[in-house]
Steps between C-alpha positions, in 0.01 A plus 500: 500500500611836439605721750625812420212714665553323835877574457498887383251515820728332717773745367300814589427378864864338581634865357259715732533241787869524426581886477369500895798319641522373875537907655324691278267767637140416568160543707489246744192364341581507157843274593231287662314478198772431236635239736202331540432523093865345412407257794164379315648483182788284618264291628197477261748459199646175679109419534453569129771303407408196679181535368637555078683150561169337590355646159782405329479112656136529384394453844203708643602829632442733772585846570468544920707829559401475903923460553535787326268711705608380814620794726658206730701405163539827359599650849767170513633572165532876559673445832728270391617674190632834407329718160774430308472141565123493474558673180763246419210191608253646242733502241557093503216433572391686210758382301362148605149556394593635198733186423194243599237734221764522249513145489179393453304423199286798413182286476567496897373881495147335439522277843219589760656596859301540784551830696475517849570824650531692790502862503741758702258512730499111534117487395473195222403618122274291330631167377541501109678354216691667252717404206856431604629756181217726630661513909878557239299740374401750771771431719690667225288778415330605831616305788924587494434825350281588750725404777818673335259813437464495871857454595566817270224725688674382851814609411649863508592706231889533482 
């Protein structure tokens, strides 16, 4: 499967998450936030992984992000890490996920995958199912940009 929209997303959020560095200036609660973001991504793209090497085994597949939205995980990660090193995590494990997707067949994009989610606020989101090439899809077009647009917006002009 092709992924060169995941990737150029990827790009943009490693680069913004990047530029911050383990000192830089920031609110309080905006460090809070881009730490927890490169925390969940870390985590949900070692989730999404697991779950593209299911579709590609043509086993049944299902998205549960609940590890991902853990603040008992996420507060674990971000304790035992520094930025650059959480910066450093969501750049194999995106490297990872983009491996596992680039080397599956692209019929695999028309696999159903169950999602299970959990929102920030730890309240479940309907369960649904979704085209694996379709979950490819918006991660790369609204779910990492969204998350590096935030990580921009956090950090201070220089």
């Amino acid at each position: 499967m092709d992924t060169n929209a995941l990737d150029d997303a990827y790009q943009l959020l490693l680069a913004a998450a990047g530029a911050i560095g383990d000192t830089a200036p920031a609110a309080a609660d905006a460090r809070a936030d881009i730490d927890w973001t490169l925390s969940h991504i870390a985590l949900s793209d070692r989730m999404l992984a697991a779950t593209a090497r299911e579709v590609s085994a043509g086993r049944p597949a299902t998205v549960d992000n609940r590890e991902a939205m853990d603040e008992t995980a996420i507060d674990s990660l971000i304790a035992s890490t520094t930025h650059t090193q959480r910066v450093d995590l969501v750049r194999r494990n995106a490297a990872d996920l983009g491996a596992v997707i680039r080397a599956m067949p692209d019929q695999a994009a028309a696999a159903p995958v169950t999602l299970r989610l959990v929102g920030r606020d730890g309240r479940p989101v309907p369960e649904q199912r979704l085209p694996w090439g379709d979950l490819v899809r918006l991660r790369a077009t609204a779910h990492i940009p969204g998350h590096a647009e935030r990580i921009r917006s956090l950090t201070p002009a220089r």
